[in-house]
XYZ file of C-alpha atoms in Angstrom:
733
model
C 87.142 129.786 182.325
C 83.245 129.414 181.701
C 81.857 132.573 182.672
C 78.331 130.859 182.465
C 78.926 128.436 185.348
C 75.713 128.460 187.218
C 77.121 126.912 190.231
C 79.804 129.599 190.863
C 77.431 132.243 190.169
C 75.207 131.078 192.783
C 78.378 130.741 195.117
C 79.320 134.243 194.319
C 75.642 135.834 195.065
C 75.614 134.164 198.235
C 78.934 135.418 199.396
C 77.806 139.130 198.490
C 75.092 138.814 201.467
C 77.591 138.798 204.093
C 80.271 141.501 202.903
C 79.704 145.353 202.763
C 77.979 146.719 199.711
C 80.997 148.542 198.622
C 82.940 145.313 198.151
C 80.076 143.440 197.014
C 79.068 145.952 194.139
C 81.633 144.717 191.576
C 80.736 141.155 192.035
C 77.059 141.984 191.480
C 77.843 144.194 188.243
C 79.987 141.176 187.087
C 77.340 138.850 187.676
C 74.585 140.802 186.080
C 77.001 141.456 182.903
C 76.774 137.745 182.399
C 73.415 137.221 183.282
C 71.513 140.579 182.519
C 68.154 139.160 183.303
C 68.876 137.234 186.464
C 67.361 137.339 189.954
C 70.082 138.844 191.393
C 69.044 142.286 190.481
C 66.700 142.072 193.508
C 69.246 141.087 195.723
C 71.565 143.958 194.179
C 68.928 146.578 194.887
C 68.005 145.467 198.337
C 71.689 145.975 199.294
C 71.450 149.670 198.632
C 67.822 150.033 200.082
C 69.087 148.737 203.376
C 71.739 151.493 203.620
C 69.241 153.912 202.661
C 70.995 154.920 199.178
C 68.060 155.816 197.442
C 69.641 157.276 194.504
C 71.791 154.152 193.666
C 68.720 152.153 194.214
C 66.515 154.369 191.672
C 69.323 153.817 189.241
C 69.361 150.426 189.488
C 65.604 150.005 188.999
C 65.908 151.958 185.992
C 68.452 149.496 184.589
C 66.408 146.531 185.090
C 62.765 146.916 185.520
C 61.549 147.211 182.083
C 63.774 144.141 180.748
C 62.773 141.871 184.031
C 59.175 141.466 184.445
C 59.710 139.494 187.630
C 56.878 139.908 189.995
C 59.068 139.751 192.990
C 61.541 142.375 191.616
C 58.528 144.632 190.701
C 56.996 144.121 194.402
C 60.280 145.293 195.660
C 60.293 148.424 193.822
C 56.647 149.067 194.883
C 57.808 148.769 198.210
C 60.745 151.077 197.597
C 58.363 153.705 196.146
C 56.053 153.491 199.158
C 58.846 153.928 201.679
C 60.386 156.942 199.641
C 57.172 158.575 199.600
C 55.441 157.831 203.018
C 56.335 161.426 204.511
C 55.473 163.281 201.467
C 51.887 163.345 202.248
C 49.203 163.799 199.547
C 51.791 164.461 196.774
C 53.559 161.195 197.820
C 50.439 159.191 197.907
C 49.830 160.244 194.338
C 53.383 159.260 193.356
C 52.663 156.000 194.730
C 49.569 155.511 193.009
C 51.252 156.237 189.721
C 53.860 153.739 190.540
C 51.067 151.040 191.035
C 49.702 151.926 187.744
C 52.899 151.771 186.285
C 53.697 148.356 187.651
C 50.342 146.718 186.933
C 50.709 147.862 183.336
C 53.755 145.771 182.995
C 53.256 142.679 185.336
C 49.537 142.869 185.782
C 49.063 139.795 183.769
C 51.589 137.589 185.689
C 49.895 134.456 187.117
C 51.331 135.443 190.507
C 50.306 139.268 190.212
C 47.093 138.581 192.346
C 48.734 139.752 195.961
C 49.964 143.117 193.924
C 46.229 143.753 192.616
C 45.195 143.025 196.301
C 47.544 145.460 197.849
C 46.635 148.270 194.988
C 43.315 148.097 196.307
C 43.902 148.064 199.854
C 46.035 151.185 198.990
C 43.487 152.926 197.326
C 41.034 152.275 200.261
C 43.232 153.574 202.654
C 43.851 156.932 200.939
C 41.908 159.867 202.706
C 39.206 161.856 201.166
C 37.943 165.246 202.247
C 34.972 165.827 200.115
C 32.110 163.563 198.768
C 33.459 164.370 195.198
C 36.689 162.709 196.185
C 34.785 159.819 197.689
C 32.952 159.082 194.490
C 36.370 159.341 192.650
C 38.100 156.825 194.848
C 35.018 154.597 194.736
C 34.953 154.728 190.869
C 38.681 154.100 190.902
C 38.507 150.965 193.057
C 35.705 149.534 190.967
C 37.802 149.887 187.810
C 40.766 148.255 189.459
C 38.538 145.438 190.702
C 36.922 144.722 187.182
C 40.485 144.462 185.823
C 41.661 142.408 188.340
C 38.954 139.610 188.036
C 39.731 139.345 184.330
C 43.342 138.360 184.804
C 43.865 134.571 185.414
C 45.782 134.660 188.563
C 45.943 132.295 191.678
C 44.067 134.971 193.465
C 41.228 135.552 191.282
C 38.516 133.860 193.481
C 39.370 136.044 196.312
C 39.330 139.029 194.376
C 35.995 138.118 192.861
C 34.559 137.359 196.434
C 36.261 140.744 197.532
C 34.353 142.640 194.669
C 31.461 141.226 195.385
C 31.561 142.357 198.974
C 32.707 145.901 197.871
C 29.683 146.312 195.236
C 27.337 145.373 197.807
C 28.535 147.430 200.513
C 28.195 150.572 198.143
C 24.698 149.489 196.619
C 22.943 146.447 196.551
C 20.646 147.668 193.681
C 23.827 148.583 191.258
C 25.729 145.660 192.653
C 23.071 143.163 190.970
C 23.691 144.651 187.568
C 27.352 144.897 187.676
C 27.830 141.237 189.277
C 25.677 139.849 186.605
C 27.406 141.222 183.968
C 31.108 140.352 185.104
C 30.124 136.721 186.464
C 30.798 135.361 183.191
C 33.820 137.232 182.665
C 35.270 136.070 186.201
C 34.370 132.329 185.269
C 36.233 132.632 181.990
C 39.219 133.870 183.983
C 39.001 131.163 186.490
C 39.034 128.506 183.932
C 42.010 129.848 181.749
C 43.818 130.038 185.319
C 43.420 126.001 185.566
C 44.562 125.671 182.071
C 47.457 128.235 182.386
C 48.680 126.813 185.525
C 49.332 123.329 183.861
C 51.858 125.286 181.516
C 52.998 127.576 184.440
C 54.119 124.412 186.605
C 56.408 123.066 183.887
C 58.583 126.232 184.094
C 61.660 126.544 186.152
C 61.407 129.991 187.717
C 64.955 129.872 189.164
C 66.780 129.269 186.062
C 69.746 131.466 184.754
C 70.042 132.605 181.179
C 72.669 130.624 179.561
C 74.044 129.829 176.021
C 72.385 126.689 174.775
C 73.898 123.526 175.815
C 71.677 121.092 174.498
C 70.741 119.452 177.868
C 67.830 117.557 178.600
C 66.604 120.191 181.103
C 67.331 122.955 178.851
C 65.275 121.479 176.070
C 62.340 120.662 178.254
C 62.129 124.363 179.577
C 62.475 125.720 175.842
C 59.340 123.263 175.159
C 57.646 124.272 178.235
C 58.126 128.242 177.282
C 56.917 127.567 173.564
C 53.828 125.656 175.060
C 52.822 128.329 177.147
C 53.165 131.053 174.168
C 51.156 128.913 171.828
C 48.576 128.711 174.588
C 48.419 132.453 175.111
C 48.476 133.170 171.140
C 45.351 131.257 170.839
C 43.380 133.898 173.195
C 41.613 131.102 175.414
C 39.927 133.983 177.275
C 38.536 135.383 174.412
C 39.351 139.026 175.365
C 39.758 142.021 173.150
C 42.910 141.954 170.488
C 44.844 144.818 172.629
C 44.681 142.999 175.916
C 45.451 139.912 174.102
C 48.584 140.976 172.525
C 49.562 142.721 175.726
C 49.426 139.382 177.686
C 51.474 137.695 174.978
C 54.069 140.583 174.766
C 54.361 140.148 178.513
C 54.773 136.277 178.239
C 57.668 136.756 175.516
C 59.301 139.103 177.846
C 59.120 136.530 180.751
C 60.347 133.831 178.250
C 63.569 136.141 177.321
C 64.405 136.182 180.976
C 65.217 132.592 181.043
C 66.096 132.084 177.111
C 67.896 135.119 176.719
C 70.452 133.386 174.699
C 68.121 131.710 172.204
C 67.953 133.341 168.814
C 64.791 131.380 167.737
C 62.791 133.063 170.722
C 64.091 136.536 169.741
C 63.232 135.948 166.130
C 59.716 134.546 166.998
C 59.093 137.518 169.014
C 60.144 140.030 166.324
C 58.162 138.324 163.530
C 55.016 138.041 165.799
C 54.947 141.770 166.213
C 55.393 142.117 162.259
C 52.527 139.512 161.600
C 50.367 141.718 163.827
C 51.153 144.915 161.670
C 53.602 146.467 164.530
C 56.800 146.775 162.361
C 58.318 149.372 164.435
C 57.936 147.074 167.774
C 59.747 143.804 165.564
C 62.275 146.558 164.593
C 63.103 147.312 168.041
C 62.946 143.553 169.229
C 65.749 142.970 166.634
C 67.712 145.575 167.661
C 67.544 144.286 171.187
C 68.347 140.663 169.924
C 71.424 141.762 167.964
C 72.712 143.568 170.957
C 72.177 140.428 173.211
C 73.651 137.928 170.754
C 76.280 139.984 168.739
C 77.679 137.070 167.372
C 74.179 135.618 165.576
C 74.806 135.967 161.844
C 71.505 134.688 161.048
C 69.503 137.143 163.474
C 71.219 139.898 161.455
C 70.269 138.405 158.355
C 66.528 138.320 159.404
C 66.832 141.928 160.685
C 68.015 142.987 157.449
C 65.196 141.209 155.459
C 62.407 143.041 157.863
C 64.195 146.252 156.806
C 64.237 145.712 153.190
C 60.848 144.165 153.276
C 59.475 147.446 154.942
C 61.465 149.797 152.034
C 64.159 150.659 154.733
C 66.978 150.061 152.196
C 69.715 152.160 153.894
C 69.258 150.531 157.260
C 69.551 147.095 155.789
C 72.310 147.963 153.871
C 74.076 149.304 157.181
C 73.400 145.681 158.581
C 74.960 144.065 155.817
C 78.192 146.132 155.685
C 78.229 145.549 159.473
C 78.402 141.793 158.912
C 81.085 142.229 156.393
C 83.300 144.417 158.738
C 82.732 142.135 161.720
C 83.853 138.950 159.516
C 86.613 140.538 157.390
C 88.561 137.108 157.253
C 85.840 135.004 156.589
C 82.900 136.906 154.932
C 82.209 135.291 151.696
C 78.785 134.311 152.685
C 78.419 138.052 153.566
C 79.562 139.310 150.303
C 77.412 136.850 148.248
C 74.361 137.951 150.203
C 75.343 141.825 149.714
C 75.792 141.165 146.175
C 72.548 139.894 145.923
C 71.012 142.733 147.967
C 72.660 145.235 145.682
C 71.257 143.413 142.632
C 67.610 143.577 144.112
C 67.937 147.262 145.401
C 70.367 149.073 142.989
C 70.606 147.154 140.201
C 73.104 144.971 138.260
C 75.449 147.448 137.804
C 76.069 148.089 141.618
C 76.339 144.290 141.764
C 78.946 143.824 139.158
C 80.893 146.908 140.629
C 81.115 145.350 144.341
C 81.939 141.754 142.809
C 84.889 143.345 141.034
C 86.046 144.901 144.314
C 85.631 141.595 146.261
C 87.269 139.341 143.952
C 90.393 141.152 144.624
C 90.606 140.552 148.265
C 92.715 137.543 149.634
C 90.175 136.050 151.759
C 87.700 135.820 148.644
C 86.895 132.116 147.822
C 85.654 130.569 144.664
C 81.955 130.769 146.333
C 81.773 134.473 145.609
C 82.748 133.496 141.768
C 80.085 130.646 141.495
C 77.335 133.035 143.195
C 77.915 136.054 140.841
C 78.124 133.871 137.678
C 74.817 131.823 138.347
C 73.288 135.166 139.182
C 74.216 136.686 136.016
C 73.300 133.445 134.112
C 70.076 132.613 136.016
C 68.626 136.210 136.802
C 70.056 138.433 133.924
C 70.330 136.000 131.368
C 73.748 136.800 130.201
C 75.579 133.354 129.640
C 78.756 135.105 128.288
C 79.391 137.375 131.375
C 78.841 134.024 133.591
C 81.345 132.019 131.429
C 83.827 134.725 131.506
C 83.534 134.725 135.462
C 83.995 130.995 135.466
C 86.892 131.059 133.444
C 88.427 133.868 135.426
C 88.004 131.967 138.578
C 89.239 128.776 137.157
C 92.708 130.398 136.917
C 92.468 130.742 140.645
C 90.497 127.997 141.902
C 91.377 125.213 139.493
C 92.356 122.783 142.346
C 89.119 123.486 144.219
C 87.025 120.336 143.338
C 83.746 122.252 144.427
C 84.587 125.005 141.753
C 85.241 122.405 139.025
C 81.843 120.710 139.778
C 79.953 124.097 139.736
C 81.645 124.991 136.467
C 80.884 121.720 134.841
C 77.256 122.040 135.786
C 77.167 125.340 134.236
C 78.562 123.980 130.646
C 76.032 121.312 131.114
C 73.247 123.779 131.229
C 74.801 125.272 128.073
C 74.933 121.777 126.511
C 78.603 122.401 125.648
C 79.768 118.903 126.025
C 83.273 119.416 124.255
C 84.182 122.109 127.015
C 82.925 119.879 130.082
C 85.008 117.184 128.846
C 88.110 119.594 128.468
C 87.288 120.997 131.858
C 87.280 117.614 133.279
C 90.655 116.647 131.701
C 92.434 119.804 132.921
C 91.245 119.577 136.378
C 91.995 115.853 136.777
C 95.592 116.529 135.320
C 96.128 118.627 138.535
C 94.010 117.484 141.216
C 95.979 114.996 143.512
C 94.087 111.362 143.543
C 92.612 111.831 147.129
C 90.791 114.998 146.210
C 89.553 113.953 142.758
C 87.151 111.149 143.842
C 84.047 113.657 143.292
C 85.364 114.827 140.126
C 85.625 111.507 138.522
C 82.271 110.464 139.785
C 80.879 113.289 137.975
C 82.815 112.797 134.933
C 81.645 109.187 134.848
C 78.153 110.305 135.177
C 78.539 112.813 132.393
C 80.023 110.076 129.885
C 76.910 107.799 131.113
C 74.467 110.508 129.981
C 76.512 112.395 126.838
C 78.828 109.740 125.645
C 78.858 106.586 123.876
C 79.531 103.017 125.442
C 83.187 103.082 124.526
C 83.909 106.474 126.176
C 81.884 105.614 129.221
C 83.668 102.347 129.631
C 86.918 104.201 129.136
C 86.457 106.922 131.714
C 85.206 104.067 134.142
C 88.708 102.268 133.659
C 90.540 105.534 133.808
C 88.833 106.550 137.261
C 89.511 103.167 138.785
C 93.380 103.194 137.755
C 93.576 106.826 139.232
C 91.893 106.147 142.441
C 93.459 102.559 142.890
C 96.688 104.496 143.690
C 94.981 105.415 147.115
C 94.130 102.011 147.796
C 96.325 99.117 149.735
C 95.072 96.823 146.821
C 95.172 98.138 143.475
C 94.605 94.886 141.742
C 91.116 94.271 143.292
C 90.128 97.906 142.747
C 90.904 97.597 138.947
C 88.841 94.302 138.450
C 85.416 94.891 137.032
C 82.359 93.484 138.946
C 78.763 93.367 138.462
C 78.393 96.197 140.749
C 80.004 98.510 138.385
C 77.192 97.610 135.973
C 74.378 98.539 138.679
C 76.292 101.762 139.271
C 76.362 102.634 135.646
C 72.583 101.543 135.181
C 70.761 103.101 137.996
C 68.692 106.242 137.503
C 68.090 108.448 140.726
C 66.101 105.867 142.849
C 65.491 103.580 139.994
C 67.865 100.433 139.979
C 68.625 97.543 137.775
C 68.090 94.850 140.423
C 66.229 94.156 143.329
C 66.998 95.540 146.841
C 68.094 91.908 148.061
C 70.434 91.857 144.999
C 71.551 95.172 145.666
C 72.286 94.224 149.187
C 74.140 91.335 148.246
C 76.351 93.077 145.649
C 77.394 95.767 147.828
C 78.413 93.387 150.475
C 80.346 91.312 148.053
C 81.909 94.642 146.651
C 82.938 95.659 150.285
C 84.711 92.279 151.036
C 86.463 92.387 147.765
C 88.071 95.774 148.702
C 88.917 94.352 152.077
C 89.924 90.837 151.517
C 93.637 91.533 151.611
C 93.681 93.577 155.264
C 96.703 91.899 157.168
C 94.543 90.510 159.927
C 92.547 87.674 160.871
C 89.770 86.688 158.463
C 86.457 88.253 159.462
C 84.847 84.836 159.863
C 86.078 81.545 160.231
C 85.826 78.058 161.963
C 88.586 77.248 164.618
C 89.859 73.774 165.105
C 91.247 74.670 168.748
C 89.602 73.182 171.620
C 86.245 71.392 171.302
C 85.804 70.345 167.728
C 82.418 71.999 167.694
C 83.362 75.127 168.872
C 82.808 78.053 166.458
C 85.243 81.325 166.644
C 84.653 84.630 165.350
C 87.625 86.572 163.975
C 88.837 89.835 165.355
C 87.467 91.577 161.684
C 83.998 90.543 162.320
C 83.215 94.097 163.462
C 84.670 95.462 159.964
C 81.955 93.778 158.243
C 78.978 95.694 156.790
C 75.962 94.945 158.559
C 73.483 93.009 156.852
C 69.912 94.453 156.526
C 68.536 91.228 157.417
C 69.991 90.799 160.913
C 67.238 91.221 163.792
C 68.788 93.950 166.091
C 67.638 93.926 169.763
C 65.308 96.702 171.075
C 67.410 98.834 173.098
C 64.879 101.258 174.104
C 63.238 98.532 176.412
C 66.621 97.630 178.079
C 66.961 98.322 181.690
C 70.047 98.315 183.929
C 70.617 94.985 185.515
C 71.178 94.969 189.441
C 71.301 91.621 191.049
C 69.922 93.261 194.283
C 66.581 93.976 192.496
C 64.534 90.984 192.994
C 64.862 87.341 193.680
C 63.402 84.962 191.003
C 61.078 82.185 191.867
C 62.274 78.715 191.587
C 60.475 76.216 189.475
C 59.973 72.987 190.694
C 58.051 69.961 189.926
C 55.981 69.894 193.229
C 52.596 70.632 192.950
C 52.156 73.117 195.831
C 51.054 76.492 194.398
C 49.992 75.033 191.131
C 46.419 74.040 189.986
C 45.546 70.553 189.254
C 45.546 71.432 185.298
C 49.317 72.345 185.773
C 50.103 69.035 187.733
C 48.302 67.159 184.750
C 50.334 68.951 182.399
C 53.609 68.111 184.034
C 52.762 64.321 184.116
C 51.994 64.641 180.261
C 55.346 66.163 179.369
C 58.263 64.178 178.088
C 61.027 63.139 180.535
C 63.687 65.276 178.917
C 61.453 68.398 178.918
C 60.162 67.555 182.429
C 63.654 67.368 183.424
C 64.591 70.810 181.917
C 61.736 72.397 183.679
C 62.094 71.115 187.278
C 65.886 71.958 187.107
C 65.439 75.392 186.164
C 67.569 77.769 188.566
C 66.557 80.942 190.560
C 66.688 84.094 188.111
C 67.643 87.468 189.421
C 67.098 90.864 187.411
C 64.811 92.334 185.169
C 61.903 90.030 183.745
C 62.042 89.489 179.892
C 58.921 89.309 177.806
C 57.650 85.701 178.055
C 56.363 85.559 174.586
C 59.630 86.475 173.178
C 61.425 83.912 175.117
C 58.805 81.282 174.086
C 59.192 82.168 170.512
C 62.966 81.871 170.624
C 62.576 78.554 172.517
C 60.065 77.052 169.864
C 62.438 78.023 167.133
C 65.332 76.257 168.590
C 66.056 72.649 167.693
C 66.082 69.686 169.664
C 68.710 67.073 169.593
C 67.787 63.421 168.296
C 69.185 60.382 170.521
C 72.274 59.778 168.340
C 73.328 63.633 169.035
C 73.039 62.841 172.782
C 76.554 62.787 174.354
C 78.216 64.804 171.690
C 80.245 67.853 172.560
C 78.120 70.924 171.893
C 79.272 74.298 170.670
C 78.685 77.004 173.266
C 77.433 80.389 172.441
C 80.409 82.941 172.427
C 80.063 85.224 175.419
C 79.287 84.624 178.933
C 76.627 82.075 179.735
C 73.400 83.235 181.452
C 73.979 81.409 184.334
C 77.385 83.113 185.194
C 75.468 86.178 185.990
C 71.830 85.359 186.877
C 72.334 81.687 188.706
C 71.622 80.908 192.323
C 74.627 81.868 194.607
C 76.263 80.036 197.324
C 76.766 81.708 200.702
C 80.073 82.930 199.727
C 78.825 84.752 196.534
C 79.950 82.774 193.891
C 77.673 81.124 191.507
C 76.005 77.948 192.297
C 76.590 75.530 189.029
C 73.732 73.160 188.324
C 74.691 69.413 189.101
C 75.932 67.467 186.059
C 73.169 65.631 184.357
C 73.452 62.429 182.624
C 73.759 62.336 178.838
C 70.310 61.444 178.188
C 68.939 64.469 179.935
C 70.413 66.877 177.596
C 67.478 68.245 175.896
C 68.308 71.585 174.368
C 71.121 72.217 172.067
C 73.068 75.605 171.870
C 71.175 78.311 169.938
C 72.212 78.667 165.937
C 74.908 80.656 165.808
C 75.273 83.595 163.233
C 78.376 83.080 161.042
C 78.830 85.674 158.515
C 75.448 85.752 156.402
C 74.569 82.069 157.306
C 73.293 80.057 159.990
C 74.087 76.898 161.358
C 71.131 74.475 161.586
C 70.820 71.131 163.144
C 69.419 67.960 161.293
C 66.001 67.491 160.063
C 65.477 64.935 162.714
C 66.014 67.264 165.352
C 63.058 69.586 163.834
C 60.825 66.873 164.072
C 61.503 66.305 167.871
C 61.021 69.913 168.483
C 57.828 69.858 166.953
C 56.521 66.909 169.226
C 57.510 69.436 172.266
C 55.454 72.000 170.846
C 52.042 71.099 171.901
C 53.112 70.882 175.678
C 54.476 74.307 175.924
C 51.744 75.742 174.090
C 49.430 74.167 176.665
C 51.306 75.675 179.519
C 51.231 78.884 178.057
C 47.508 78.763 177.537
C 46.907 77.605 181.409
C 48.983 80.453 182.061
C 47.142 83.060 180.615
C 43.646 81.608 181.861
C 45.134 82.067 185.158
C 46.091 85.852 184.365
C 49.647 85.407 184.223
C 51.371 88.006 182.438
C 55.216 88.738 181.535
C 56.033 90.099 185.039
C 54.632 86.666 186.264
C 56.275 84.356 184.247
C 59.406 86.412 183.347
C 61.696 84.939 186.041
C 60.584 81.414 184.874
C 61.328 82.427 181.148
C 64.741 84.177 181.847
C 65.544 80.880 184.014
C 65.059 78.623 180.894
C 67.961 80.627 179.135
C 70.266 80.178 182.471
C 69.356 76.410 182.435
C 70.177 76.198 178.785
C 73.598 77.307 178.957
C 74.208 75.420 182.238
C 73.056 72.172 180.525
C 75.420 72.762 177.778
C 78.233 73.140 180.271
C 77.107 70.076 181.994
C 77.339 67.925 178.912
C 80.561 69.482 177.681
C 82.114 68.305 180.976
C 80.606 64.950 181.017
């Protein structure tokens, strides 16, 4: 069962509205245990306020206010405080005033906090005064609140400025002039920042529930929206003092965590921001909250331990490492390795060695711990003898681990101990099964290429082929030497002893040689069934490695085809709707091309790019006279006419009428067969060249009339439909 099912949570929250609070309370507790920063807190506490259960309401407020800086929840809180203190006289008014100050200290920077500022000012104005001193104190308090409010970029900042203007002028016009001129630039800055801030705020979904990351598009967009807002606030666009700016950034982070509560990168960013600003204690508190919110996040615990160690808090950092090991007792090799490194940094090599000796006895200890400790001893403590002893001890336990063998071989290579490297490879390969020895054989061959002579290099290559051929269906072909083997032996890093074209050819031939004995149809073949010119592609065509020279379609520009989208225009030879220039061009066209254009059917669907269609048509070959009437090879796959041609009343496709053989002007497009293209004779190319000027002139006239791809796309697509239709007509005739 998915406890983070948002739809189910919304249904449960809605159901609690119509049942007694005694029955609804367990449901609320369950919901808020899953969504601890959700909007359900307000609904939960209001249920108790309605029943006048003030003590329970206070307890709920104490649980959620500081972790949920949502303006509606805080307004519910202030209304509750006003209600509780309404009958307590001056003492109750003072408590309400403290509650307002407390609230605005936390959520006063919210973009929607304008009404709260106005409500607080109205409350201060309504407070009774008995003496002139109290009146003067009240006016001073109201002035300070106004001056704070107009610095916050909220949706009500302009209204607050007008109210402040009226307030100062009602008190003293002389004093008002100086104060208003002082705060006018600050107000203008707040108003401008609000307009910029609103652009980022509008992208945020304020009804979103905090769930673990799902990778959905909406979730990613919300993450980006919050990060853009945080970046905007960190830039201090209002140029306020550092303390106020940091308070605003802190508030934005707290708001962000209401919705991205399960995203470790937000917690980490929040903590490191505090650390960079010199507030290490705040950063530690954020990390403590983070590991509590995401107890399964190891990376946050490593980051927390790193922060503790960086400020000299060794014992707290050690406690974090120990908790990591205890929580992952069965799969804790990484934690053991990091703890060994931590002990070496903080307590010395002897403490690290002692802990390694304890860990190696554990059944869950993997070869990674041996490699890490040996590498540390060799690289950091400069003790090659200890490192080799560790590798040798581990070899008795992990001889059948290819990864361990390769790490040990790397270590011996650093020592230039080529004799022991060869001995290690021989020992390991004698025990490893062929299917697990691929990488070891590869590294052995590379070693001989660097350290061995030609005979040893070739010998290892041959042995490698013999060993790995046991896992292949065709051992004979695997044992054959090819030019690709030479390329593999003589390349170095990104340097190759051949051109990229030769490399592509050789790698393809190597693949074909390994798959030539598959018990299936040949990957590419010409079939003799049906029409003599028909080309068939075998079932294994998909198995061929894709050539880098094949041009792939631009899928990003594809749209879903829907026949109901539009009706394409029917191209006809009549002069209606065309200029005289177009009519003249039609008269100058050759009869076959004119026949082709006048018989283009209507097209339904998205319009193609006319330039691409024309380029394809211009590159296609036209048949000569002696080719007319011969059966042509249709392009594999459904013809364009089958999906986009004009339709009869019953919905079936209306085929173009059969044409005479002499009217067949366009042959099928070249068909890709393996790495080659089938082309027509040179005479056909000459015929095509004669037709080019007419098509180009049509294109120039279309451009002079302002025609673009959207205007001419249907006609261009129609050429493809008629093209396949003409082939069908020719074949049947």
